[in-house]
């Protein structure tokens, strides 16, 4: 409300007995010793002060944050966004996507085909074949140079079951790494035959533990107590160790 509007409203209230403040008018009339013109002038001054104080407490309207448009899906985004909230396209300095100043005219969203679904090359969860971001593992496929796969990497086709003896992972460059689980039976046999030398732990990839057992046998083997310590250690390994050094369960 402008200053002129405030004074005009105060004058309108002073001239109209039906809308003016009764208590304020009574005080102004008493201070003017019954002179109606002076009372109106005093009422207007007091009412203007009240309206100005009330207008100062009203918060200014919020400033709308500048926004842009995603060039991939035409979604409105904040101007300082680093990725699109809908299609997850990256707006980083090294990305091919840059925010547009205005929405493209006659822009139509891409039509999704029913069979246009694939699998994430990182976590093997289903996603769209044209997706640039996996919502399951939070991987930015466009930044890493990866693409959705038509079939899951652990099967020749979608109908084949997953092999339980392999641990399939992917390197940062999208190269598949197949790790075969080691045999627990072999681990136990090596522990019984060559446990004093730590061979069973070398087989499981636990090189530090195997080296300590080997050193214990070679250094303390001259004393009977050293052999007892290593034998007891091997016995505990045979009953408690169920995973190799990579955390893959021994089958």
mmCIF file of C-alpha atoms in Angstrom:
data_model
loop_
_atom_site.group_PDB
_atom_site.id
_atom_site.type_symbol
_atom_site.label_atom_id
_atom_site.label_comp_id
_atom_site.label_asym_id
_atom_site.label_seq_id
_atom_site.Cartn_x
_atom_site.Cartn_y
_atom_site.Cartn_z
ATOM 1 C CA UNK A 1 0.000 0.000 0.000
ATOM 2 C CA UNK A 2 1.403 3.391 -1.019
ATOM 3 C CA UNK A 3 1.510 6.503 1.161
ATOM 4 C CA UNK A 4 -1.297 8.128 -0.828
ATOM 5 C CA UNK A 5 -3.495 5.072 -0.405
ATOM 6 C CA UNK A 6 -2.927 5.124 3.366
ATOM 7 C CA UNK A 7 -3.966 8.782 3.695
ATOM 8 C CA UNK A 8 -6.959 8.267 1.412
ATOM 9 C CA UNK A 9 -8.186 5.326 3.496
ATOM 10 C CA UNK A 10 -7.758 7.283 6.750
ATOM 11 C CA UNK A 11 -9.736 10.210 5.284
ATOM 12 C CA UNK A 12 -12.485 7.867 4.090
ATOM 13 C CA UNK A 13 -12.813 6.381 7.589
ATOM 14 C CA UNK A 14 -12.926 9.844 9.205
ATOM 15 C CA UNK A 15 -15.732 10.941 6.877
ATOM 16 C CA UNK A 16 -17.755 7.712 7.250
ATOM 17 C CA UNK A 17 -19.017 7.007 10.813
ATOM 18 C CA UNK A 18 -19.985 3.437 9.881
ATOM 19 C CA UNK A 19 -16.451 2.200 9.138
ATOM 20 C CA UNK A 20 -14.235 4.373 11.344
ATOM 21 C CA UNK A 21 -12.701 3.079 14.578
ATOM 22 C CA UNK A 22 -15.049 4.051 17.428
ATOM 23 C CA UNK A 23 -12.447 4.121 20.173
ATOM 24 C CA UNK A 24 -9.955 6.139 18.145
ATOM 25 C CA UNK A 25 -12.656 8.602 17.099
ATOM 26 C CA UNK A 26 -13.774 9.092 20.727
ATOM 27 C CA UNK A 27 -10.215 9.882 21.810
ATOM 28 C CA UNK A 28 -9.696 12.307 18.925
ATOM 29 C CA UNK A 29 -13.041 14.035 19.616
ATOM 30 C CA UNK A 30 -12.167 14.457 23.304
ATOM 31 C CA UNK A 31 -8.718 15.855 22.536
ATOM 32 C CA UNK A 32 -10.337 18.357 20.119
ATOM 33 C CA UNK A 33 -12.714 19.638 22.853
ATOM 34 C CA UNK A 34 -15.754 18.701 20.783
ATOM 35 C CA UNK A 35 -14.605 20.400 17.566
ATOM 36 C CA UNK A 36 -15.526 17.899 14.832
ATOM 37 C CA UNK A 37 -13.095 19.243 12.219
ATOM 38 C CA UNK A 38 -10.174 19.092 14.633
ATOM 39 C CA UNK A 39 -11.320 15.644 15.733
ATOM 40 C CA UNK A 40 -11.280 14.454 12.103
ATOM 41 C CA UNK A 41 -7.771 15.839 11.624
ATOM 42 C CA UNK A 42 -6.520 14.132 14.805
ATOM 43 C CA UNK A 43 -8.256 10.875 13.771
ATOM 44 C CA UNK A 44 -6.606 10.951 10.339
ATOM 45 C CA UNK A 45 -3.115 11.476 11.824
ATOM 46 C CA UNK A 46 -3.533 8.665 14.341
ATOM 47 C CA UNK A 47 -5.073 6.309 11.776
ATOM 48 C CA UNK A 48 -2.258 6.958 9.278
ATOM 49 C CA UNK A 49 0.301 6.021 11.930
ATOM 50 C CA UNK A 50 -1.555 2.746 12.610
ATOM 51 C CA UNK A 51 -1.816 1.848 8.916
ATOM 52 C CA UNK A 52 1.862 2.604 8.269
ATOM 53 C CA UNK A 53 2.911 0.436 11.235
ATOM 54 C CA UNK A 54 0.674 -2.416 10.017
ATOM 55 C CA UNK A 55 1.975 -2.105 6.463
ATOM 56 C CA UNK A 56 5.595 -2.301 7.678
ATOM 57 C CA UNK A 57 4.964 -5.718 9.301
ATOM 58 C CA UNK A 58 3.718 -7.330 6.078
ATOM 59 C CA UNK A 59 6.583 -9.419 4.604
ATOM 60 C CA UNK A 60 7.540 -8.667 1.010
ATOM 61 C CA UNK A 61 6.388 -11.162 -1.613
ATOM 62 C CA UNK A 62 8.851 -14.002 -2.171
ATOM 63 C CA UNK A 63 11.211 -13.568 -5.089
ATOM 64 C CA UNK A 64 10.784 -16.332 -7.621
ATOM 65 C CA UNK A 65 14.010 -18.233 -8.102
ATOM 66 C CA UNK A 66 15.414 -18.219 -11.590
ATOM 67 C CA UNK A 67 14.850 -21.458 -13.451
ATOM 68 C CA UNK A 68 15.861 -23.204 -16.643
ATOM 69 C CA UNK A 69 14.754 -26.169 -18.711
ATOM 70 C CA UNK A 70 16.288 -29.608 -19.121
ATOM 71 C CA UNK A 71 17.275 -30.137 -22.792
ATOM 72 C CA UNK A 72 16.593 -33.875 -22.507
ATOM 73 C CA UNK A 73 13.059 -34.069 -21.031
ATOM 74 C CA UNK A 74 11.965 -30.378 -21.023
ATOM 75 C CA UNK A 75 11.459 -30.339 -17.224
ATOM 76 C CA UNK A 76 11.725 -27.025 -15.366
ATOM 77 C CA UNK A 77 14.755 -26.993 -13.043
ATOM 78 C CA UNK A 78 16.373 -24.486 -10.707
ATOM 79 C CA UNK A 79 19.084 -22.455 -12.415
ATOM 80 C CA UNK A 80 21.721 -23.803 -9.984
ATOM 81 C CA UNK A 81 20.698 -27.460 -10.381
ATOM 82 C CA UNK A 82 23.442 -29.990 -11.073
ATOM 83 C CA UNK A 83 21.060 -32.609 -12.485
ATOM 84 C CA UNK A 84 17.478 -32.941 -13.725
ATOM 85 C CA UNK A 85 15.079 -34.205 -11.001
ATOM 86 C CA UNK A 86 13.113 -36.214 -13.597
ATOM 87 C CA UNK A 87 15.540 -37.835 -16.052
ATOM 88 C CA UNK A 88 18.680 -37.342 -13.882
ATOM 89 C CA UNK A 89 20.642 -35.765 -16.726
ATOM 90 C CA UNK A 90 23.834 -34.190 -15.393
ATOM 91 C CA UNK A 91 24.436 -30.451 -15.898
ATOM 92 C CA UNK A 92 28.076 -30.581 -14.758
ATOM 93 C CA UNK A 93 30.737 -28.638 -16.620
ATOM 94 C CA UNK A 94 31.929 -31.772 -18.426
ATOM 95 C CA UNK A 95 28.407 -32.935 -19.358
ATOM 96 C CA UNK A 96 26.886 -32.658 -22.835
ATOM 97 C CA UNK A 97 23.658 -31.272 -21.338
ATOM 98 C CA UNK A 98 23.294 -27.572 -20.466
ATOM 99 C CA UNK A 99 20.269 -25.822 -18.979
ATOM 100 C CA UNK A 100 18.122 -23.899 -21.492
ATOM 101 C CA UNK A 101 16.969 -20.350 -20.754
ATOM 102 C CA UNK A 102 13.445 -21.089 -21.951
ATOM 103 C CA UNK A 103 11.320 -24.129 -22.698
ATOM 104 C CA UNK A 104 11.629 -25.355 -26.309
ATOM 105 C CA UNK A 105 8.513 -24.670 -28.357
ATOM 106 C CA UNK A 106 6.394 -27.647 -29.440
ATOM 107 C CA UNK A 107 8.564 -29.958 -27.324
ATOM 108 C CA UNK A 108 7.080 -33.429 -26.967
ATOM 109 C CA UNK A 109 8.199 -35.956 -24.348
ATOM 110 C CA UNK A 110 9.744 -39.129 -25.782
ATOM 111 C CA UNK A 111 7.323 -42.009 -26.292
ATOM 112 C CA UNK A 112 8.228 -44.990 -24.117
ATOM 113 C CA UNK A 113 7.865 -48.343 -25.851
ATOM 114 C CA UNK A 114 6.542 -51.302 -23.877
ATOM 115 C CA UNK A 115 9.636 -53.394 -24.500
ATOM 116 C CA UNK A 116 12.088 -50.510 -24.142
ATOM 117 C CA UNK A 117 13.407 -51.811 -20.808
ATOM 118 C CA UNK A 118 16.846 -53.051 -19.882
ATOM 119 C CA UNK A 119 19.182 -53.649 -16.958
ATOM 120 C CA UNK A 120 21.634 -51.418 -15.127
ATOM 121 C CA UNK A 121 25.223 -52.517 -15.934
ATOM 122 C CA UNK A 122 26.307 -51.730 -12.364
ATOM 123 C CA UNK A 123 23.628 -53.224 -10.056
ATOM 124 C CA UNK A 124 21.577 -55.335 -12.538
ATOM 125 C CA UNK A 125 18.291 -53.630 -11.619
ATOM 126 C CA UNK A 126 15.653 -52.943 -14.342
ATOM 127 C CA UNK A 127 15.548 -49.477 -15.927
ATOM 128 C CA UNK A 128 14.667 -47.771 -19.224
ATOM 129 C CA UNK A 129 16.978 -48.363 -22.165
ATOM 130 C CA UNK A 130 17.389 -44.591 -22.641
ATOM 131 C CA UNK A 131 17.992 -43.912 -18.921
ATOM 132 C CA UNK A 132 21.017 -41.827 -17.971
ATOM 133 C CA UNK A 133 20.711 -42.455 -14.218
ATOM 134 C CA UNK A 134 19.963 -45.585 -12.145
ATOM 135 C CA UNK A 135 17.643 -44.890 -9.197
ATOM 136 C CA UNK A 136 18.601 -48.183 -7.487
ATOM 137 C CA UNK A 137 22.393 -47.776 -7.165
ATOM 138 C CA UNK A 138 22.509 -43.973 -7.838
ATOM 139 C CA UNK A 139 24.950 -44.451 -10.730
ATOM 140 C CA UNK A 140 25.220 -41.660 -13.295
ATOM 141 C CA UNK A 141 25.530 -43.748 -16.445
ATOM 142 C CA UNK A 142 26.148 -40.810 -18.802
ATOM 143 C CA UNK A 143 29.081 -39.531 -16.722
ATOM 144 C CA UNK A 144 30.662 -43.000 -16.534
ATOM 145 C CA UNK A 145 30.200 -43.824 -20.221
ATOM 146 C CA UNK A 146 27.882 -46.782 -19.479
ATOM 147 C CA UNK A 147 24.666 -47.849 -21.204
ATOM 148 C CA UNK A 148 21.711 -50.009 -20.093
ATOM 149 C CA UNK A 149 21.941 -53.650 -21.180
ATOM 150 C CA UNK A 150 19.196 -55.547 -22.978
ATOM 151 C CA UNK A 151 19.813 -58.722 -20.921
ATOM 152 C CA UNK A 152 21.188 -59.296 -17.457
ATOM 153 C CA UNK A 153 24.917 -60.010 -17.490
ATOM 154 C CA UNK A 154 24.641 -63.230 -15.454
ATOM 155 C CA UNK A 155 22.365 -64.998 -17.946
ATOM 156 C CA UNK A 156 22.386 -65.739 -21.693
ATOM 157 C CA UNK A 157 18.731 -64.671 -21.886
ATOM 158 C CA UNK A 158 16.152 -63.477 -19.352
ATOM 159 C CA UNK A 159 14.810 -67.004 -18.848
ATOM 160 C CA UNK A 160 17.994 -68.546 -17.514
ATOM 161 C CA UNK A 161 18.534 -68.707 -13.717
ATOM 162 C CA UNK A 162 21.407 -66.920 -12.022
ATOM 163 C CA UNK A 163 24.482 -68.963 -11.170
ATOM 164 C CA UNK A 164 25.048 -69.064 -7.405
ATOM 165 C CA UNK A 165 28.769 -69.946 -7.582
ATOM 166 C CA UNK A 166 29.812 -66.716 -9.281
ATOM 167 C CA UNK A 167 30.015 -63.164 -8.047
ATOM 168 C CA UNK A 168 29.566 -60.830 -11.032
ATOM 169 C CA UNK A 169 30.712 -57.253 -10.579
ATOM 170 C CA UNK A 170 31.657 -54.369 -12.874
ATOM 171 C CA UNK A 171 34.708 -52.194 -12.947
ATOM 172 C CA UNK A 172 34.322 -48.392 -13.228
ATOM 173 C CA UNK A 173 34.828 -48.736 -16.996
ATOM 174 C CA UNK A 174 31.929 -51.162 -17.364
ATOM 175 C CA UNK A 175 34.099 -54.306 -17.833
ATOM 176 C CA UNK A 176 32.529 -57.395 -16.284
ATOM 177 C CA UNK A 177 34.592 -59.201 -13.634
ATOM 178 C CA UNK A 178 33.603 -62.810 -12.865
ATOM 179 C CA UNK A 179 34.785 -64.195 -9.538
ATOM 180 C CA UNK A 180 34.345 -67.928 -8.828
ATOM 181 C CA UNK A 181 33.673 -68.955 -5.234
ATOM 182 C CA UNK A 182 36.309 -71.145 -3.596
ATOM 183 C CA UNK A 183 35.513 -74.588 -2.142
ATOM 184 C CA UNK A 184 35.162 -74.950 1.617
ATOM 185 C CA UNK A 185 35.976 -78.642 1.297
ATOM 186 C CA UNK A 186 39.316 -77.793 -0.288
ATOM 187 C CA UNK A 187 39.923 -75.242 2.473
ATOM 188 C CA UNK A 188 39.343 -77.882 5.188
ATOM 189 C CA UNK A 189 41.556 -80.497 3.468
ATOM 190 C CA UNK A 190 44.399 -77.996 3.078
ATOM 191 C CA UNK A 191 43.975 -77.014 6.725
ATOM 192 C CA UNK A 192 44.229 -80.620 7.896
ATOM 193 C CA UNK A 193 47.252 -81.469 5.743
ATOM 194 C CA UNK A 194 49.164 -78.193 5.586
ATOM 195 C CA UNK A 195 47.486 -76.045 8.233
ATOM 196 C CA UNK A 196 50.689 -75.611 10.209
ATOM 197 C CA UNK A 197 52.134 -73.733 7.193
ATOM 198 C CA UNK A 198 49.011 -71.591 6.637
ATOM 199 C CA UNK A 199 48.389 -73.000 3.142
ATOM 200 C CA UNK A 200 44.598 -73.110 3.690
ATOM 201 C CA UNK A 201 44.541 -69.354 4.385
ATOM 202 C CA UNK A 202 46.690 -68.612 1.340
ATOM 203 C CA UNK A 203 44.083 -70.545 -0.690
ATOM 204 C CA UNK A 204 41.277 -68.390 0.735
ATOM 205 C CA UNK A 205 43.178 -65.184 0.021
ATOM 206 C CA UNK A 206 43.862 -64.485 3.706
ATOM 207 C CA UNK A 207 47.554 -63.890 3.106
ATOM 208 C CA UNK A 208 48.363 -62.067 6.336
ATOM 209 C CA UNK A 209 46.881 -64.812 8.498
ATOM 210 C CA UNK A 210 48.630 -67.482 6.449
ATOM 211 C CA UNK A 211 51.966 -65.664 6.707
ATOM 212 C CA UNK A 212 51.597 -65.336 10.479
ATOM 213 C CA UNK A 213 50.897 -69.061 10.824
ATOM 214 C CA UNK A 214 53.878 -69.890 8.620
ATOM 215 C CA UNK A 215 56.178 -67.630 10.668
ATOM 216 C CA UNK A 216 54.814 -69.045 13.920
ATOM 217 C CA UNK A 217 55.634 -72.583 12.810
ATOM 218 C CA UNK A 218 59.079 -71.741 11.438
ATOM 219 C CA UNK A 219 60.209 -69.486 14.288
ATOM 220 C CA UNK A 220 58.464 -71.021 17.297
ATOM 221 C CA UNK A 221 58.410 -74.566 15.896
ATOM 222 C CA UNK A 222 61.638 -75.308 17.747
ATOM 223 C CA UNK A 223 59.615 -75.036 20.909
ATOM 224 C CA UNK A 224 56.692 -77.337 21.607
ATOM 225 C CA UNK A 225 54.508 -74.417 22.708
ATOM 226 C CA UNK A 226 54.782 -72.843 19.235
ATOM 227 C CA UNK A 227 53.402 -75.947 17.543
ATOM 228 C CA UNK A 228 50.516 -76.127 20.005
ATOM 229 C CA UNK A 229 49.619 -72.463 19.365
ATOM 230 C CA UNK A 230 49.584 -72.870 15.576
ATOM 231 C CA UNK A 231 47.626 -76.151 15.736
ATOM 232 C CA UNK A 232 44.981 -74.601 17.974
ATOM 233 C CA UNK A 233 44.796 -71.593 15.606
ATOM 234 C CA UNK A 234 44.275 -73.880 12.572
ATOM 235 C CA UNK A 235 41.544 -75.793 14.402
ATOM 236 C CA UNK A 236 39.652 -72.540 15.028
ATOM 237 C CA UNK A 237 39.997 -71.576 11.349
ATOM 238 C CA UNK A 238 38.465 -74.856 10.174
ATOM 239 C CA UNK A 239 35.303 -74.281 12.235
ATOM 240 C CA UNK A 240 34.856 -70.501 11.912
ATOM 241 C CA UNK A 241 36.110 -69.354 8.498
ATOM 242 C CA UNK A 242 33.243 -69.495 5.958
ATOM 243 C CA UNK A 243 34.243 -66.642 3.595
ATOM 244 C CA UNK A 244 37.344 -65.740 1.635
ATOM 245 C CA UNK A 245 39.187 -62.433 1.829
ATOM 246 C CA UNK A 246 36.728 -60.811 -0.641
ATOM 247 C CA UNK A 247 33.728 -61.722 1.517
ATOM 248 C CA UNK A 248 32.526 -64.411 -0.921
ATOM 249 C CA UNK A 249 31.092 -67.407 0.855
ATOM 250 C CA UNK A 250 33.029 -70.673 0.545
ATOM 251 C CA UNK A 251 30.783 -73.220 -1.169
#
